[in-house]
Amino acid sequence: EKGEYPHYMLKEIYEQPHAVQDTLDGRISPQNDEVIFKELEKYREYLSGVNKVFIVACGTSWHAGLVAEYLLERYARLSVEVDYAAEFRYRYPVLDNKTLVLTISQSGETADTIAAIGEAQSLGAKVLSIVNVPSSTIARNSNMVIYTYAGREIGVASTKAFTTQLVVLSLLTVYLGLLRRNLPADQAAVMLQDLKRVPNEISKIFTEVDNIKRIARAFHKHSNALYLGRGVGFPIALEGALKLKEISYIHAEGYSAAEMKHGPIALIDENMPTVVLAFKGRRYEKILGNIMEVKARKGKLIAVASASNDDITRVADEVIRIPDATESISAILAVVPLQILAYYIAVEKGCSVDQPRNLAKSVTVE
Ligand code: M6R
């Protein structure tokens, strides 16, 4: 039931602290020295011998996979490739019994992802799936399953499923990093402590809702938008753009901010607003440089920035704040304001938020 909320999507956005908490519960040891995934117990040996991870998913779940690529590479030192399930199933992927195929799906019923699992297993790889719906086809067909506990997601635009996927992928990164001895114990402990704080940090973002509503009113008449990010911010930019397209029918594209000068910057003028993920991290200075280029072309800038990034106000026209956090955690936090922004723009335009035109909640046909 929607209860006090006008749409399921808004309800599901607000459920994120709870959904993330449920997904974390029981999975981090009290001393923060271990990730508890009983569901992987039988496969520990396989997982310690894996030399490649192939992540396969569609839509928003594919964006979660792109974030995981950065995390697994950086902290577990695993070689990672990410593809759309529909592409993967028809290419000639190089897989063997040292490859882990990782699929990600909210519904567990996406036809292309189901087919990709069959393809991967026939080539000798084991499949680990991150799934939200219990006993779904993907859960049944996979060798290993880790559930996200987002609860039922009804809005067609995925919100809480995505943030809980990112949390499971972060836990999996620490799990594999420790298992493979590529992640020092003290660093793992800090990462796990940080993850425990995510539900509370997401709650703090809701204080920005009035600010975001005002921005939505100011920008809803545009027919195009760009979303830019770097590193883990890049897939978050893709996800922000997808949210806007899906529910408000505004054409939006996500790019790595560094790619702007290779073409897309030609689009920038006063009618092309740009949403930029400018949270703290290794690439913050670079991002500032990239957005100065947008500014110089008179593009309007909306920045999602960390609380203590004071210098951002000098370049951005609008700033939406997220709590200070590490780069990986910031990626999880930063998607929340983008969901809220897409939501209020769609509401402003009078769109059918929970059931956008031409879309179904799960794509069970090829
Ligand atoms: O159920 P799945 O996670 O496998 O679904 C994948 C996509 O169809 C899904 O994420 C879609 O892109 C959403 N509508 C995004 O909001």
CSV table of C-alpha atoms and ligand atoms in Angstrom, one decimal:
chain,number,residue,atom,x,y,z
A,1,GLU,CA,0.0,0.0,0.0
A,2,LYS,CA,1.2,3.5,-0.8
A,3,GLY,CA,-0.2,4.9,2.5
A,4,GLU,CA,0.5,8.6,2.8
A,5,TYR,CA,2.6,8.7,-0.4
A,6,PRO,CA,1.1,9.8,-3.7
A,7,HIS,CA,3.3,7.3,-5.6
A,8,TYR,CA,5.0,4.0,-4.9
A,9,MET,CA,8.2,5.5,-6.3
A,10,LEU,CA,8.3,8.2,-3.6
A,11,LYS,CA,7.5,5.6,-0.9
A,12,GLU,CA,10.2,3.3,-2.2
A,13,ILE,CA,12.7,6.2,-2.3
A,14,TYR,CA,11.9,6.9,1.4
A,15,GLU,CA,12.2,3.2,2.2
A,16,GLN,CA,15.8,3.1,1.3
A,17,PRO,CA,17.4,3.5,4.8
A,18,HIS,CA,15.3,0.6,6.0
A,19,ALA,CA,15.9,-1.5,2.9
A,20,VAL,CA,19.6,-1.0,3.1
A,21,GLN,CA,19.5,-1.8,6.9
A,22,ASP,CA,17.6,-5.1,6.1
A,23,THR,CA,20.2,-5.9,3.5
A,24,LEU,CA,23.1,-5.3,5.9
A,25,ASP,CA,21.6,-7.1,8.9
A,26,GLY,CA,23.5,-10.1,10.0
A,27,ARG,CA,26.1,-9.8,7.2
A,28,ILE,CA,28.9,-7.9,9.0
A,29,SER,CA,30.6,-9.4,12.0
A,30,PRO,CA,30.4,-7.3,15.2
A,31,GLN,CA,34.2,-6.7,15.1
A,32,ASN,CA,33.9,-5.6,11.5
A,33,ASP,CA,36.5,-8.2,10.5
A,34,GLU,CA,34.3,-10.4,8.4
A,35,VAL,CA,31.5,-10.4,5.8
A,36,ILE,CA,29.0,-13.1,6.6
A,37,PHE,CA,27.6,-14.7,3.4
A,38,LYS,CA,26.6,-18.2,4.5
A,39,GLU,CA,25.1,-18.6,1.0
A,40,LEU,CA,28.7,-18.6,-0.4
A,41,GLU,CA,30.1,-21.1,2.0
A,42,LYS,CA,30.1,-24.1,-0.3
A,43,TYR,CA,31.9,-22.1,-3.0
A,44,ARG,CA,34.7,-20.6,-1.0
A,45,GLU,CA,37.3,-22.6,-2.8
A,46,TYR,CA,35.9,-21.8,-6.2
A,47,LEU,CA,35.7,-18.1,-5.3
A,48,SER,CA,39.3,-18.0,-4.1
A,49,GLY,CA,40.5,-19.5,-7.4
A,50,VAL,CA,38.5,-17.2,-9.7
A,51,ASN,CA,40.7,-15.0,-11.9
A,52,LYS,CA,37.9,-13.0,-13.7
A,53,VAL,CA,34.5,-11.7,-12.9
A,54,PHE,CA,32.0,-11.2,-15.7
A,55,ILE,CA,29.1,-9.1,-14.6
A,56,VAL,CA,25.9,-9.4,-16.6
A,57,ALA,CA,22.6,-7.4,-16.1
A,58,CYS,CA,20.2,-5.0,-17.7
A,59,GLY,CA,19.1,-1.4,-17.1
A,60,THR,CA,19.5,-0.2,-13.6
A,61,SER,CA,21.0,-3.5,-12.5
A,62,TRP,CA,23.7,-3.1,-15.2
A,63,HIS,CA,24.5,0.3,-13.7
A,64,ALA,CA,25.0,-1.4,-10.3
A,65,GLY,CA,27.4,-3.8,-12.2
A,66,LEU,CA,29.4,-0.8,-13.5
A,67,VAL,CA,29.9,0.5,-10.0
A,68,ALA,CA,31.0,-3.0,-8.9
A,69,GLU,CA,33.6,-3.0,-11.6
A,70,TYR,CA,35.4,-0.2,-9.9
A,71,LEU,CA,35.0,-1.7,-6.5
A,72,LEU,CA,36.1,-5.2,-7.3
A,73,GLU,CA,39.1,-4.0,-9.3
A,74,ARG,CA,40.3,-1.6,-6.7
A,75,TYR,CA,39.7,-3.5,-3.5
A,76,ALA,CA,39.7,-7.2,-4.5
A,77,ARG,CA,42.1,-6.8,-7.4
A,78,LEU,CA,39.9,-8.8,-9.7
A,79,SER,CA,39.8,-8.4,-13.4
A,80,VAL,CA,36.2,-7.4,-14.2
A,81,GLU,CA,34.1,-7.1,-17.4
A,82,VAL,CA,30.6,-5.8,-17.5
A,83,ASP,CA,28.0,-6.3,-20.2
A,84,TYR,CA,24.3,-6.1,-21.0
A,85,ALA,CA,22.8,-9.5,-20.7
A,86,ALA,CA,21.3,-9.2,-24.2
A,87,GLU,CA,24.8,-8.6,-25.6
A,88,PHE,CA,26.5,-11.2,-23.5
A,89,ARG,CA,24.2,-14.0,-24.6
A,90,TYR,CA,25.0,-13.6,-28.2
A,91,ARG,CA,28.7,-12.8,-28.1
A,92,TYR,CA,31.4,-15.4,-27.8
A,93,PRO,CA,32.5,-14.7,-24.3
A,94,VAL,CA,35.8,-16.2,-23.1
A,95,LEU,CA,34.8,-18.0,-19.9
A,96,ASP,CA,36.0,-21.1,-18.1
A,97,ASN,CA,35.8,-22.7,-14.7
A,98,LYS,CA,38.0,-19.9,-13.3
A,99,THR,CA,35.4,-17.2,-14.2
A,100,LEU,CA,32.7,-16.0,-11.9
A,101,VAL,CA,29.7,-14.8,-13.8
A,102,LEU,CA,27.8,-12.3,-11.6
A,103,THR,CA,24.3,-11.4,-12.5
A,104,ILE,CA,22.3,-8.7,-10.9
A,105,SER,CA,18.5,-8.5,-11.1
A,106,GLN,CA,15.7,-7.0,-9.0
A,107,SER,CA,12.9,-9.2,-10.4
A,108,GLY,CA,14.9,-12.3,-11.1
A,109,GLU,CA,12.7,-12.7,-14.2
A,110,THR,CA,14.5,-10.7,-16.9
A,111,ALA,CA,14.6,-12.9,-20.0
A,112,ASP,CA,18.0,-11.9,-21.3
A,113,THR,CA,19.6,-12.3,-17.9
A,114,ILE,CA,18.1,-15.8,-17.5
A,115,ALA,CA,19.4,-16.7,-20.9
A,116,ALA,CA,22.9,-15.3,-20.1
A,117,ILE,CA,23.0,-17.6,-17.0
A,118,GLY,CA,22.4,-20.7,-19.2
A,119,GLU,CA,25.1,-19.6,-21.6
A,120,ALA,CA,27.6,-19.0,-18.8
A,121,GLN,CA,27.0,-22.3,-17.2
A,122,SER,CA,27.3,-24.2,-20.5
A,123,LEU,CA,30.7,-22.7,-20.9
A,124,GLY,CA,31.8,-24.0,-17.5
A,125,ALA,CA,31.5,-20.9,-15.3
A,126,LYS,CA,29.7,-20.7,-12.0
A,127,VAL,CA,27.0,-18.1,-11.6
A,128,LEU,CA,26.4,-16.0,-8.6
A,129,SER,CA,23.3,-13.8,-8.7
A,130,ILE,CA,22.2,-10.8,-6.7
A,131,VAL,CA,18.4,-10.9,-6.7
A,132,ASN,CA,15.6,-9.2,-4.9
A,133,VAL,CA,12.7,-11.5,-5.5
A,134,PRO,CA,13.0,-14.8,-3.6
A,135,SER,CA,12.5,-18.0,-5.6
A,136,SER,CA,12.5,-16.2,-8.9
A,137,THR,CA,13.8,-17.9,-12.0
A,138,ILE,CA,17.3,-16.3,-11.7
A,139,ALA,CA,17.5,-17.3,-8.0
A,140,ARG,CA,16.6,-20.9,-8.9
A,141,ASN,CA,18.9,-21.2,-11.9
A,142,SER,CA,22.1,-19.7,-10.3
A,143,ASN,CA,24.8,-21.7,-8.5
A,144,MET,CA,24.9,-19.1,-5.7
A,145,VAL,CA,22.4,-16.4,-4.7
A,146,ILE,CA,22.7,-13.4,-2.5
A,147,TYR,CA,19.4,-11.6,-1.8
A,148,THR,CA,18.9,-7.9,-1.5
A,149,TYR,CA,16.2,-7.3,1.1
A,150,ALA,CA,14.7,-4.3,-0.6
A,151,GLY,CA,11.2,-5.6,-0.1
A,152,ARG,CA,8.6,-5.5,-2.9
A,153,GLU,CA,9.4,-2.8,-5.5
A,154,ILE,CA,6.3,-1.7,-7.4
A,155,GLY,CA,7.3,1.5,-9.1
A,156,VAL,CA,8.6,0.7,-12.6
A,157,ALA,CA,11.6,3.0,-12.0
A,158,SER,CA,14.0,1.0,-9.8
A,159,THR,CA,15.1,2.9,-6.6
A,160,LYS,CA,15.6,0.8,-3.5
A,161,ALA,CA,16.5,-2.2,-5.5
A,162,PHE,CA,19.5,-0.3,-6.8
A,163,THR,CA,20.8,1.0,-3.5
A,164,THR,CA,20.5,-2.4,-1.9
A,165,GLN,CA,22.3,-3.9,-4.9
A,166,LEU,CA,25.2,-1.4,-4.4
A,167,VAL,CA,25.3,-2.4,-0.7
A,168,VAL,CA,25.5,-6.2,-1.5
A,169,LEU,CA,28.2,-5.5,-4.2
A,170,SER,CA,30.2,-3.5,-1.6
A,171,LEU,CA,29.9,-6.4,0.9
A,172,LEU,CA,30.9,-8.8,-1.8
A,173,THR,CA,33.9,-6.7,-2.7
A,174,VAL,CA,35.1,-6.9,0.9
A,175,TYR,CA,34.3,-10.6,1.1
A,176,LEU,CA,36.3,-11.4,-2.0
A,177,GLY,CA,39.1,-9.0,-1.1
A,178,LEU,CA,39.6,-10.7,2.2
A,179,LEU,CA,39.1,-14.2,0.8
A,180,ARG,CA,41.7,-13.6,-1.8
A,181,ARG,CA,44.0,-11.7,0.6
A,182,ASN,CA,44.1,-8.6,-1.6
A,183,LEU,CA,42.4,-6.3,0.9
A,184,PRO,CA,44.2,-5.6,4.2
A,185,ALA,CA,42.1,-6.4,7.3
A,186,ASP,CA,42.3,-2.8,8.7
A,187,GLN,CA,41.1,-1.3,5.4
A,188,ALA,CA,38.2,-3.9,5.3
A,189,ALA,CA,37.2,-3.0,8.8
A,190,VAL,CA,37.0,0.7,7.9
A,191,MET,CA,34.9,-0.1,4.8
A,192,LEU,CA,32.5,-2.3,6.8
A,193,GLN,CA,32.1,0.4,9.4
A,194,ASP,CA,31.3,2.9,6.7
A,195,LEU,CA,28.7,0.6,5.2
A,196,LYS,CA,27.0,0.3,8.5
A,197,ARG,CA,26.4,4.0,8.5
A,198,VAL,CA,24.8,4.1,5.1
A,199,PRO,CA,21.1,3.9,6.3
A,200,ASN,CA,21.6,6.9,8.5
A,201,GLU,CA,23.5,8.8,5.9
A,202,ILE,CA,20.7,8.2,3.3
A,203,SER,CA,18.1,9.6,5.9
A,204,LYS,CA,20.1,12.8,6.1
A,205,ILE,CA,19.7,13.4,2.4
A,206,PHE,CA,15.9,13.8,2.8
A,207,THR,CA,16.5,17.2,4.3
A,208,GLU,CA,17.4,18.3,0.7
A,209,VAL,CA,13.9,17.5,-0.6
A,210,ASP,CA,12.6,21.1,-0.6
A,211,ASN,CA,15.8,22.2,-2.4
A,212,ILE,CA,15.4,19.5,-5.0
A,213,LYS,CA,11.7,20.3,-5.5
A,214,ARG,CA,12.6,23.9,-6.2
A,215,ILE,CA,15.3,22.8,-8.7
A,216,ALA,CA,12.7,20.4,-10.3
A,217,ARG,CA,10.3,23.3,-10.8
A,218,ALA,CA,13.1,25.4,-12.4
A,219,PHE,CA,14.2,22.8,-14.8
A,220,HIS,CA,11.2,20.7,-15.8
A,221,LYS,CA,10.5,22.6,-19.0
A,222,HIS,CA,13.8,21.6,-20.6
A,223,SER,CA,13.7,18.8,-23.1
A,224,ASN,CA,17.3,17.6,-22.7
A,225,ALA,CA,19.8,17.1,-19.9
A,226,LEU,CA,23.3,15.8,-19.5
A,227,TYR,CA,24.6,13.8,-16.4
A,228,LEU,CA,28.3,13.7,-15.8
A,229,GLY,CA,30.4,11.8,-13.3
A,230,ARG,CA,33.8,10.2,-13.1
A,231,GLY,CA,34.9,6.9,-11.5
A,232,VAL,CA,32.1,5.4,-9.5
A,233,GLY,CA,30.2,8.7,-10.3
A,234,PHE,CA,30.1,7.8,-13.9
A,235,PRO,CA,27.6,4.9,-13.6
A,236,ILE,CA,25.6,7.0,-11.1
A,237,ALA,CA,25.4,9.6,-13.9
A,238,LEU,CA,24.1,6.9,-16.2
A,239,GLU,CA,21.5,5.9,-13.6
A,240,GLY,CA,20.4,9.5,-12.9
A,241,ALA,CA,19.9,10.0,-16.7
A,242,LEU,CA,17.9,6.7,-17.0
A,243,LYS,CA,15.6,7.7,-14.1
A,244,LEU,CA,14.9,11.1,-15.8
A,245,LYS,CA,14.2,9.5,-19.2
A,246,GLU,CA,12.0,6.7,-17.8
A,247,ILE,CA,9.6,8.8,-15.8
A,248,SER,CA,9.7,12.3,-17.2
A,249,TYR,CA,10.4,11.5,-20.9
A,250,ILE,CA,13.1,14.2,-20.9
A,251,HIS,CA,16.0,13.1,-23.1
A,252,ALA,CA,19.0,12.7,-20.8
A,253,GLU,CA,22.4,11.2,-21.4
A,254,GLY,CA,25.1,10.2,-18.9
A,255,TYR,CA,28.8,10.6,-19.7
A,256,SER,CA,32.1,10.3,-18.1
A,257,ALA,CA,32.8,14.0,-17.5
A,258,ALA,CA,36.2,13.5,-19.2
A,259,GLU,CA,34.5,12.5,-22.4
A,260,MET,CA,32.8,15.9,-22.8
A,261,LYS,CA,35.7,17.3,-24.8
A,262,HIS,CA,35.6,14.4,-27.2
A,263,GLY,CA,32.2,15.4,-28.6
A,264,PRO,CA,29.2,16.0,-26.3
A,265,ILE,CA,30.4,19.5,-25.2
A,266,ALA,CA,29.2,20.6,-28.6
A,267,LEU,CA,25.7,20.3,-27.2
A,268,ILE,CA,26.2,22.7,-24.3
A,269,ASP,CA,24.4,26.1,-24.4
A,270,GLU,CA,22.0,27.8,-22.0
A,271,ASN,CA,19.3,25.3,-22.9
A,272,MET,CA,21.2,22.2,-21.9
A,273,PRO,CA,21.3,21.7,-18.2
A,274,THR,CA,24.0,19.5,-16.8
A,275,VAL,CA,23.8,17.5,-13.6
A,276,VAL,CA,27.2,16.7,-12.2
A,277,LEU,CA,28.3,14.2,-9.6
A,278,ALA,CA,30.9,16.2,-7.8
A,279,PHE,CA,31.4,14.3,-4.5
A,280,LYS,CA,34.7,13.9,-2.7
A,281,GLY,CA,37.3,11.5,-4.0
A,282,ARG,CA,40.3,11.0,-6.1
A,283,ARG,CA,38.7,12.7,-9.1
A,284,TYR,CA,37.2,15.7,-7.5
A,285,GLU,CA,39.7,18.2,-8.8
A,286,LYS,CA,39.3,16.7,-12.3
A,287,ILE,CA,35.6,17.0,-12.1
A,288,LEU,CA,35.9,20.7,-11.1
A,289,GLY,CA,38.0,21.2,-14.2
A,290,ASN,CA,35.5,19.4,-16.4
A,291,ILE,CA,32.6,21.5,-15.2
A,292,MET,CA,34.4,24.7,-15.7
A,293,GLU,CA,34.4,23.8,-19.3
A,294,VAL,CA,30.6,23.4,-19.2
A,295,LYS,CA,30.3,26.7,-17.3
A,296,ALA,CA,32.4,28.5,-19.9
A,297,ARG,CA,29.8,27.5,-22.5
A,298,LYS,CA,27.0,29.0,-20.5
A,299,GLY,CA,25.5,25.7,-19.5
A,300,LYS,CA,23.4,25.6,-16.3
A,301,LEU,CA,25.0,23.3,-13.7
A,302,ILE,CA,23.3,21.3,-10.9
A,303,ALA,CA,25.9,19.7,-8.7
A,304,VAL,CA,25.5,16.8,-6.3
A,305,ALA,CA,28.3,17.6,-3.9
A,306,SER,CA,29.7,16.5,-0.5
A,307,ALA,CA,28.7,18.6,2.5
A,308,SER,CA,32.1,20.1,2.9
A,309,ASN,CA,32.9,20.9,-0.8
A,310,ASP,CA,32.7,24.6,-0.3
A,311,ASP,CA,34.3,25.5,-3.6
A,312,ILE,CA,31.5,23.9,-5.6
A,313,THR,CA,29.2,26.9,-5.0
A,314,ARG,CA,31.6,29.0,-7.1
A,315,VAL,CA,30.9,27.0,-10.2
A,316,ALA,CA,27.5,25.4,-9.8
A,317,ASP,CA,24.2,27.2,-10.2
A,318,GLU,CA,22.5,24.8,-7.9
A,319,VAL,CA,24.0,22.5,-5.3
A,320,ILE,CA,22.4,19.4,-3.7
A,321,ARG,CA,24.3,18.2,-0.7
A,322,ILE,CA,25.1,14.6,0.4
A,323,PRO,CA,26.9,13.8,3.6
A,324,ASP,CA,30.7,13.6,3.5
A,325,ALA,CA,31.8,10.0,2.9
A,326,THR,CA,34.4,7.9,1.0
A,327,GLU,CA,34.1,7.9,-2.7
A,328,SER,CA,32.5,4.4,-2.8
A,329,ILE,CA,29.9,5.3,-0.2
A,330,SER,CA,29.3,8.6,-1.9
A,331,ALA,CA,28.2,6.8,-5.0
A,332,ILE,CA,25.5,5.0,-3.1
A,333,LEU,CA,24.4,8.3,-1.4
A,334,ALA,CA,24.5,10.4,-4.6
A,335,VAL,CA,21.9,8.4,-6.5
A,336,VAL,CA,19.2,9.2,-3.9
A,337,PRO,CA,19.0,12.9,-4.8
A,338,LEU,CA,18.9,12.0,-8.5
A,339,GLN,CA,15.9,9.7,-7.9
A,340,ILE,CA,14.2,12.5,-6.0
A,341,LEU,CA,15.0,15.0,-8.8
A,342,ALA,CA,13.6,12.7,-11.5
A,343,TYR,CA,10.6,12.1,-9.4
A,344,TYR,CA,9.7,15.8,-8.8
A,345,ILE,CA,10.4,16.7,-12.5
A,346,ALA,CA,8.0,13.9,-13.6
A,347,VAL,CA,5.4,15.1,-11.0
A,348,GLU,CA,5.8,18.7,-12.2
A,349,LYS,CA,5.2,17.5,-15.8
A,350,GLY,CA,2.1,15.5,-14.7
A,351,CYS,CA,3.6,12.1,-15.9
A,352,SER,CA,2.5,8.7,-14.8
A,353,VAL,CA,5.3,8.2,-12.3
A,354,ASP,CA,4.7,4.6,-11.2
A,355,GLN,CA,3.8,3.3,-14.6
A,356,PRO,CA,5.6,5.2,-17.3
A,357,ARG,CA,4.5,4.8,-20.9
A,358,ASN,CA,5.9,1.8,-22.9
A,359,LEU,CA,7.5,0.2,-19.8
A,360,ALA,CA,6.8,-2.9,-17.8
A,361,LYS,CA,8.3,-3.7,-14.3
A,362,SER,CA,10.1,-6.7,-15.6
A,363,VAL,CA,11.1,-7.5,-19.1
A,364,THR,CA,10.3,-11.2,-19.4
A,365,VAL,CA,10.6,-11.3,-23.2
A,366,GLU,CA,13.7,-11.0,-25.3
B,1,M6R,O1,14.6,-6.9,-12.7
B,1,M6R,P1,15.9,-6.5,-13.3
B,1,M6R,O2,16.8,-5.9,-12.3
B,1,M6R,O3,16.6,-7.7,-14.0
B,1,M6R,O4,15.5,-5.5,-14.4
B,1,M6R,C1,16.4,-4.9,-15.2
B,1,M6R,C2,15.8,-3.6,-15.9
B,1,M6R,O5,14.8,-4.0,-16.7
B,1,M6R,C3,15.4,-2.6,-14.9
B,1,M6R,O6,16.5,-2.2,-14.0
B,1,M6R,C4,14.9,-1.3,-15.6
B,1,M6R,O7,16.0,-0.7,-16.3
B,1,M6R,C5,14.2,-0.4,-14.7
B,1,M6R,N1,13.0,0.1,-15.2
B,1,M6R,C6,15.1,0.8,-14.3
B,1,M6R,O8,14.5,1.8,-13.5
